[in-house]
Coordinates of C-alpha atoms in Angstrom, one line a residue:
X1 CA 0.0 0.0 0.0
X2 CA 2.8 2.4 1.2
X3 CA 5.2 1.8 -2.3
X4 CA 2.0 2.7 -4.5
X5 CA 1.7 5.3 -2.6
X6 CA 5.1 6.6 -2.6
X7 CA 5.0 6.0 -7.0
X8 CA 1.8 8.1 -6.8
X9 CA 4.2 10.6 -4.6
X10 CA 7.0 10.8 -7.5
X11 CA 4.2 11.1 -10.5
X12 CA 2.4 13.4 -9.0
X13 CA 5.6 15.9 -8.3
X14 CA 7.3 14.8 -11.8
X15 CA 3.7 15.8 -13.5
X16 CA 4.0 19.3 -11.6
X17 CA 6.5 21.7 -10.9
X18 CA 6.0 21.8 -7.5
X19 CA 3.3 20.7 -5.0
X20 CA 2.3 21.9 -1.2
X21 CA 2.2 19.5 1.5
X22 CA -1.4 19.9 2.1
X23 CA -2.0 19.1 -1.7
X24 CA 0.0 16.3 -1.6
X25 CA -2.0 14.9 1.4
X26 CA -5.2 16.0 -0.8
X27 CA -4.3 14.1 -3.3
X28 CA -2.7 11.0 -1.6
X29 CA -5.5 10.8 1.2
X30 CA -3.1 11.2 4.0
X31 CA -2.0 13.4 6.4
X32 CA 0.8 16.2 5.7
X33 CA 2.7 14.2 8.6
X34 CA 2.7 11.3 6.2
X35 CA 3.4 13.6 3.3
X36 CA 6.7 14.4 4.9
X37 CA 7.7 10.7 6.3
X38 CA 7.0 9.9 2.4
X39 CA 9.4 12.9 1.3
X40 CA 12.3 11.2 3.7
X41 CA 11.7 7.9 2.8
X42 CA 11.9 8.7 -1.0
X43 CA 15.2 10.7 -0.7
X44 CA 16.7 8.0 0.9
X45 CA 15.7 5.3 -1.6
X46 CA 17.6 8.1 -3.9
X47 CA 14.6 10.0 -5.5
X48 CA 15.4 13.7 -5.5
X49 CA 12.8 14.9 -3.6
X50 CA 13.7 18.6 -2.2
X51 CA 11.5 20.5 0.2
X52 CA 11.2 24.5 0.5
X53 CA 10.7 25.8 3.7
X54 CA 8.2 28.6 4.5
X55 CA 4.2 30.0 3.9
X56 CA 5.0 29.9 0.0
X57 CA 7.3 26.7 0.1
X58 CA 6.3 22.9 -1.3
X59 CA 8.0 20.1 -2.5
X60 CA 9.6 19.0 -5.8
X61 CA 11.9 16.8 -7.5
X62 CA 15.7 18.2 -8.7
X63 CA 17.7 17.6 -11.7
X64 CA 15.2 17.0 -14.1
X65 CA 14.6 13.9 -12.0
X66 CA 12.2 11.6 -14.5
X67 CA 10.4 8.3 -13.5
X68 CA 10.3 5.2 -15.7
X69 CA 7.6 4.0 -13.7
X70 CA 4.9 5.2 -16.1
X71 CA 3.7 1.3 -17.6
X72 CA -0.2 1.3 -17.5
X73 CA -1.5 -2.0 -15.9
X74 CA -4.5 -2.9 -18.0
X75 CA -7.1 -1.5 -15.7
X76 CA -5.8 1.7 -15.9
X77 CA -5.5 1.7 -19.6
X78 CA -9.2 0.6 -19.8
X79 CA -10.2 3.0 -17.0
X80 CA -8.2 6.0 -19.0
X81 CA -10.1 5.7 -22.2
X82 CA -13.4 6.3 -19.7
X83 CA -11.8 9.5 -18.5
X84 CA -14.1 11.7 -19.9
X85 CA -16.9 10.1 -17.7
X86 CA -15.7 11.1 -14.2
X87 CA -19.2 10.3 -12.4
X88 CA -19.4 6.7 -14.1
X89 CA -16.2 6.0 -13.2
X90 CA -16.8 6.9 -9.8
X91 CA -20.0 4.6 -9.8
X92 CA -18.2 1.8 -11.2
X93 CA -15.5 2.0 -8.9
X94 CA -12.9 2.8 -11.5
X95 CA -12.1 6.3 -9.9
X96 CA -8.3 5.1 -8.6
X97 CA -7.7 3.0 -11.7
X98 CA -8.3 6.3 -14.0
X99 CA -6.1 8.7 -11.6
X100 CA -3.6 5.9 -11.6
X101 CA -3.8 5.7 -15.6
X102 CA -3.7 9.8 -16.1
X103 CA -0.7 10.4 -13.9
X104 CA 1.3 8.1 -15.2
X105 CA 0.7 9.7 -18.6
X106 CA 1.0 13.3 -17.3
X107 CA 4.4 11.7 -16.3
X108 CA 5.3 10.6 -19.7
X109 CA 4.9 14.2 -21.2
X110 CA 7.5 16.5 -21.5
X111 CA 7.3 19.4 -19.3
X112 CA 5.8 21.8 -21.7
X113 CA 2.5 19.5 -22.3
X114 CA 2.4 18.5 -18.5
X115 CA -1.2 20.7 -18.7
X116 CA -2.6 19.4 -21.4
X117 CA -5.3 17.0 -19.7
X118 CA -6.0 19.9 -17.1
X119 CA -6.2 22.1 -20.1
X120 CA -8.4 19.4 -22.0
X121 CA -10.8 18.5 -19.1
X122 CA -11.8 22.8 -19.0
X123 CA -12.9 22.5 -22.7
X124 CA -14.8 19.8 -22.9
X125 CA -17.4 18.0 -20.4
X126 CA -19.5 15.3 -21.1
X127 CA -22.6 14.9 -18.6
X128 CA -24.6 11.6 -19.0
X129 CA -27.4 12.1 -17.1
X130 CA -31.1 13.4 -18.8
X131 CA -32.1 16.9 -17.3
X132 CA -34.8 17.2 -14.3
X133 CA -33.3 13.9 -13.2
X134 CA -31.0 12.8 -10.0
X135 CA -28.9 10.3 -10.9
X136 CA -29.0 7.5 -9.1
X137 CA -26.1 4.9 -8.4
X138 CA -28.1 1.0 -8.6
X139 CA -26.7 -0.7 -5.7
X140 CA -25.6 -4.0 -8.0
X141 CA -23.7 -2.0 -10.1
X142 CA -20.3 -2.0 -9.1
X143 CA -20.7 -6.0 -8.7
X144 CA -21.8 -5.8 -12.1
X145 CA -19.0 -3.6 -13.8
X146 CA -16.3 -6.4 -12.2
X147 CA -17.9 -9.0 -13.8
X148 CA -17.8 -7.1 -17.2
X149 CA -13.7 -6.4 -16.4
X150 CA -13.5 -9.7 -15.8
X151 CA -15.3 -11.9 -18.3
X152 CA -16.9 -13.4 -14.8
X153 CA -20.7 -14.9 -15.2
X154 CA -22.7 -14.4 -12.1
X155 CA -26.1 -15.4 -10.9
X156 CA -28.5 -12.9 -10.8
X157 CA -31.6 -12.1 -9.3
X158 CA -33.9 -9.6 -11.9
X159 CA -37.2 -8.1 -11.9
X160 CA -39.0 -8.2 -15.0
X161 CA -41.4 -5.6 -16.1
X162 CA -44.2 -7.7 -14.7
X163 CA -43.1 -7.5 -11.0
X164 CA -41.4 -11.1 -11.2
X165 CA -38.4 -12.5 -9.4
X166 CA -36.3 -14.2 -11.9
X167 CA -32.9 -15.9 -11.6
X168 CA -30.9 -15.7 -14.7
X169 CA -26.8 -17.1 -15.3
X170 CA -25.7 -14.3 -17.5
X171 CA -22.3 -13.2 -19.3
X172 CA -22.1 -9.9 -18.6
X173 CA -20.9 -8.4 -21.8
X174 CA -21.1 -4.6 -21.9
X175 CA -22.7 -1.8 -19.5
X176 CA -24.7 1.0 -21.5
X177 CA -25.1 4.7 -19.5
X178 CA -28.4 6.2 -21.3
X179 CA -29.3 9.3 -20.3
X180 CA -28.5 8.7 -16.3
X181 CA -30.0 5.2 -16.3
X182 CA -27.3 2.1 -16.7
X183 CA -28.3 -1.4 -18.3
X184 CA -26.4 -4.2 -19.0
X185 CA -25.6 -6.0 -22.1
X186 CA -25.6 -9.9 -21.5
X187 CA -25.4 -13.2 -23.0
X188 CA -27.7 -15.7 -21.9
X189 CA -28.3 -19.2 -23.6
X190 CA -26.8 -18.2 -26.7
X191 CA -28.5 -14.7 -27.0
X192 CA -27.8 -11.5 -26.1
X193 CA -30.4 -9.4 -23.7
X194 CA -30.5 -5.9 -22.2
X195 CA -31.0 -5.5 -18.4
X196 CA -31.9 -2.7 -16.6
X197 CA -29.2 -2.3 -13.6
X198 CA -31.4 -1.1 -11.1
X199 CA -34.1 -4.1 -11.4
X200 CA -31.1 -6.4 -10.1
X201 CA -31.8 -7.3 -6.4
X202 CA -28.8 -9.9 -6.5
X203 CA -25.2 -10.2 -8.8
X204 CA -23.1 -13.1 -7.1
X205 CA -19.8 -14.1 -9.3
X206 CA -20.1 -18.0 -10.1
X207 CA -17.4 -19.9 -7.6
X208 CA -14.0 -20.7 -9.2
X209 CA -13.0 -23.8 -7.5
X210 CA -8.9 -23.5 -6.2
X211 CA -6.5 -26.1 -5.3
X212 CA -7.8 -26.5 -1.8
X213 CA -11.5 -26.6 -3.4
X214 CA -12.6 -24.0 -1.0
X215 CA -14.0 -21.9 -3.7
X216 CA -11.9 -19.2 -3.8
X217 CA -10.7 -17.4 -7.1
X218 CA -6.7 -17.9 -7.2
X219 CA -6.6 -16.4 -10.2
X220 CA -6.4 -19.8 -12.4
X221 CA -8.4 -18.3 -15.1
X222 CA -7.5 -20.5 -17.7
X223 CA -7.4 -23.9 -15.6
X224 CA -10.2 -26.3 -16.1
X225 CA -11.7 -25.5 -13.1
X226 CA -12.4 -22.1 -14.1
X227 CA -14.0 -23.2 -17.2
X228 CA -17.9 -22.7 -15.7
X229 CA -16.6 -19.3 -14.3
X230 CA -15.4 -17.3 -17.0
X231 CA -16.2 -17.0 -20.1
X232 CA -15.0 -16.9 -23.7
X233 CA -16.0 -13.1 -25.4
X234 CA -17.4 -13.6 -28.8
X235 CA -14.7 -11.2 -30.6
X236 CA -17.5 -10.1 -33.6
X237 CA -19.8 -8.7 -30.5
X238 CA -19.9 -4.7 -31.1
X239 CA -21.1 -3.0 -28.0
X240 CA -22.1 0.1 -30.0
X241 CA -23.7 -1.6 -32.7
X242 CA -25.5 -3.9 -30.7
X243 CA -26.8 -1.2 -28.6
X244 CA -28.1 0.9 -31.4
X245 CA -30.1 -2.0 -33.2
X246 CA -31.8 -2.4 -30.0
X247 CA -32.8 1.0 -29.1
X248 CA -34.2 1.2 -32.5
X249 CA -36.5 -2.0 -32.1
X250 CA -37.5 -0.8 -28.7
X251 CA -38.4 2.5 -30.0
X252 CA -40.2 1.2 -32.6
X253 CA -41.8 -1.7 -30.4
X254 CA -43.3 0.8 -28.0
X255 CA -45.4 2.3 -31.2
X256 CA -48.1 1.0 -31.1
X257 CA -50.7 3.3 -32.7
X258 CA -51.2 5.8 -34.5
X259 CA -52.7 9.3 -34.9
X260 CA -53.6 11.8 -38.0
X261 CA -52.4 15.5 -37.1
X262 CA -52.6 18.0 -39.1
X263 CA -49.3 20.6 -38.7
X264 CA -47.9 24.3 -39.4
X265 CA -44.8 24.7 -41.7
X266 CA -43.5 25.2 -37.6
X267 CA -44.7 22.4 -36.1
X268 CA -43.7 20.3 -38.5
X269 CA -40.2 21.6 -37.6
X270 CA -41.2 20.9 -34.2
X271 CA -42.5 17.6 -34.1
X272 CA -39.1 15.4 -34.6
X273 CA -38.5 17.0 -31.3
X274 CA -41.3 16.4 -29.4
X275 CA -42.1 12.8 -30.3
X276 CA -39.7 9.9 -31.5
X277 CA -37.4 11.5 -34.0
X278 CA -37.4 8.5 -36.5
X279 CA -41.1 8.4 -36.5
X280 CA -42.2 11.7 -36.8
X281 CA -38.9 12.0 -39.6
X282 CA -40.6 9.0 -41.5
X283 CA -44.1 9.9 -41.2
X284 CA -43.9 13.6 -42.5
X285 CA -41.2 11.8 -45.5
X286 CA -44.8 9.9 -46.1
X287 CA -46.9 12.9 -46.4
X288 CA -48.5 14.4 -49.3
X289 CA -47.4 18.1 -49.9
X290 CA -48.5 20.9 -48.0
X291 CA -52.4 21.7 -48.2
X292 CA -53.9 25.6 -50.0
X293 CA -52.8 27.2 -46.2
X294 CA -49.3 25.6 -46.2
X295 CA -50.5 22.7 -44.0
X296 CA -49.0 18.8 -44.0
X297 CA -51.3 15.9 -42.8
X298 CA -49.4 13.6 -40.8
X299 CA -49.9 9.8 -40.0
X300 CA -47.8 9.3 -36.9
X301 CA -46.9 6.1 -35.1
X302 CA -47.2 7.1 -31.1
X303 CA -46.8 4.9 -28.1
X304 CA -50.7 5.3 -26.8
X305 CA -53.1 8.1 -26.9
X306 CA -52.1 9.3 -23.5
X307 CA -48.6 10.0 -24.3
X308 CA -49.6 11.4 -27.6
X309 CA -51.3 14.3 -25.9
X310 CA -48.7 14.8 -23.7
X311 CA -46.6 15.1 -26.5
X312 CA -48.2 17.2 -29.1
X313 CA -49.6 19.5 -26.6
X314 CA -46.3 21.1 -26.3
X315 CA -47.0 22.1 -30.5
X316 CA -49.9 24.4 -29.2
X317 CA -51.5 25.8 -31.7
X318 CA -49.0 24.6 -34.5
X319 CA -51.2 20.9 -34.6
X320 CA -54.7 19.8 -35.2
X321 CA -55.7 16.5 -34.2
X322 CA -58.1 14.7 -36.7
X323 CA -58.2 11.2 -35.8
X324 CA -59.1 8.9 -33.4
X325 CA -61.9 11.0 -32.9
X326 CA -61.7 10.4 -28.7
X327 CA -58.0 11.9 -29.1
X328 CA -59.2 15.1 -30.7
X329 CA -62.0 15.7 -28.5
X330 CA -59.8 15.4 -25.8
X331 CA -57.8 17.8 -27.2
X332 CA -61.2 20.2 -27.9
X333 CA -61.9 19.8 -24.2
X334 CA -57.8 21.0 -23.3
X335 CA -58.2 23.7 -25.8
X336 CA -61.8 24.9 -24.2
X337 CA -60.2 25.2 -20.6
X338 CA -57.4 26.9 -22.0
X339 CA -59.6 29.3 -23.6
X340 CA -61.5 29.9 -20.6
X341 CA -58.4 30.6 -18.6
X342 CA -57.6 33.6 -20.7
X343 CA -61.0 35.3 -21.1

């Protein structure tokens, strides 16, 4: 614990000019007591470490003192090209393995690019999560993100959408962040499924059985007994690809009605943004051209009637609904209490 310390010590002064104690104890999660037992120790193993005294004064390596301790295990080197997710990281449990990865490339820089992740990370920001939502961390899904690492399958404990307890043996292939919720990509009997994380009530790793057959993993991956405990990625599985196809057959599963609007020149702008985008795209492709006052009439696929009118209420004025006929009175009644409101 202490010697990855101390290389987390000498990467984070050789990535810097120079550093305080109390943001070397910041960083390191220590005391600035520790900081300085570190400093000693490290001078004596023959790292020039050299302290300045005073308010303004810090510590720093001498002599253009350069580590070769920069070789990224391959945790860190999967956790770095995550980097630009900071708050996934974090829920996945991958926070050290990505500061471990990024100092030890700010160490490989020469001194005059030593800022460029710092000057990177003020540029550009990613931020996962949907607006007018807390994130929320699912309580299986660190478990879950080792077993991905890992190529581990696990028994698992999932509730469907119909309120049943299931038990499923899955391969965890790939974990999906969509707009602040995380689902899994898995392989069971053959065929590949999407899980939502926070419908898992239980993750347990299936046993490897060690030498003493006490259960234990002892890291024999590849020995026979690990054979029911790991398993073998197929290499033409795309995560990105996979993930794609399948949003696009849920989206189009969940459509299943329709409704005849009629639409402004604006809300036919509108409407890819108010309702799925391929639908609304392919229904006004469909439609015949605009009517004598510039109008389109518009088949469009919708979930159910209820979310319809939650949807193309937001078009106001810019839509006219003409069929089903209970849809557009509902809409008559909406309008009517509107109406009333501004009187």
């Amino acid at each position: 614990m202490r010697a990855a310390r101390l290389i987390k010590m000498v990467l984070l002064l050789q990535s810097r000019p120079s550093m305080t104690g109390a943001e070397l104890a910041r960083e390191l999660e220590v005391s600035e007591r520790t900081v300085t037992r570190d400093a000693v120790a490290l001078s004596a193993a023959g790292v020039p470490v050299y302290a300045d005294r005073g308010r303004a004064g810090g510590y720093r390596l001498i002599g253009g003192y350069r580590t070769r301790l920069t070789g990224l295990g391959r945790s860190e080197a999967e956790a770095l090209f995550l980097s630009g997710l900071p708050g996934a990281l974090r829920e996945m449990g991958l926070a050290d393995a990505a500061s471990a990865a990024r100092l030890k490339v700010s160490a490989a820089l020469l001194p005059s690019l030593a800022d460029a992740s710092a000057s990177a990370a003020q540029r550009f920001h990613l931020d996962a999560p949907g607006w007018y939502h807390e994130p929320r961390t699912p309580p299986m899904l660190t478990r879950i993100a080792e077993a991905v690492w890992d190529d581990r399958r696990v028994r698992a404990e999932y509730g469907n959408r119909r309120g049943e307890r299931v038990e499923r043996l899955l391969e965890p292939y790939g974990l999906v962040l969509k707009a602040g919720v995380w689902y899994l990509c898995a392989r069971v009997d053959g065929t590949y499924r999407v899980y939502r994380i926070d419908r898992f009530s239980a993750v347990d790793p299936v046993d490897v059985e060690g030498p003493g057959g006490d259960g234990t993993d002892n890291g024999l991956r590849d020995a026979g007994d690990a054979a029911d405990a790991y398993f073998e990625r197929d290499p033409d599985f795309d995560l990105p690809a996979f993930w794609a196809e399948r949003a696009a057959q849920f989206a189009r599963s969940i459509l299943r009605t329709q409704v005849v609007v009629r639409v402004t020149a604006e809300g036919a702008r509108r409407l890819p943004h108010v309702t799925d985008q391929a639908a609304a795209r392919d229904a006004l492709a469909a439609a015949d051209g605009p009517d004598a006052a510039g109008e389109l009439t518009v088949t469009l696929p919708v979930e159910s009637h209820e979310v319809a009118y939650a949807q193309l209420m937001t078009l106001g004025p810019d839509v006219e609904v003409l069929a089903p006929a209970e849809l557009r009175a509902t809409f008559a009644a909406a309008a009517e209490r509107m109406a009333a409101r501004y009187v």
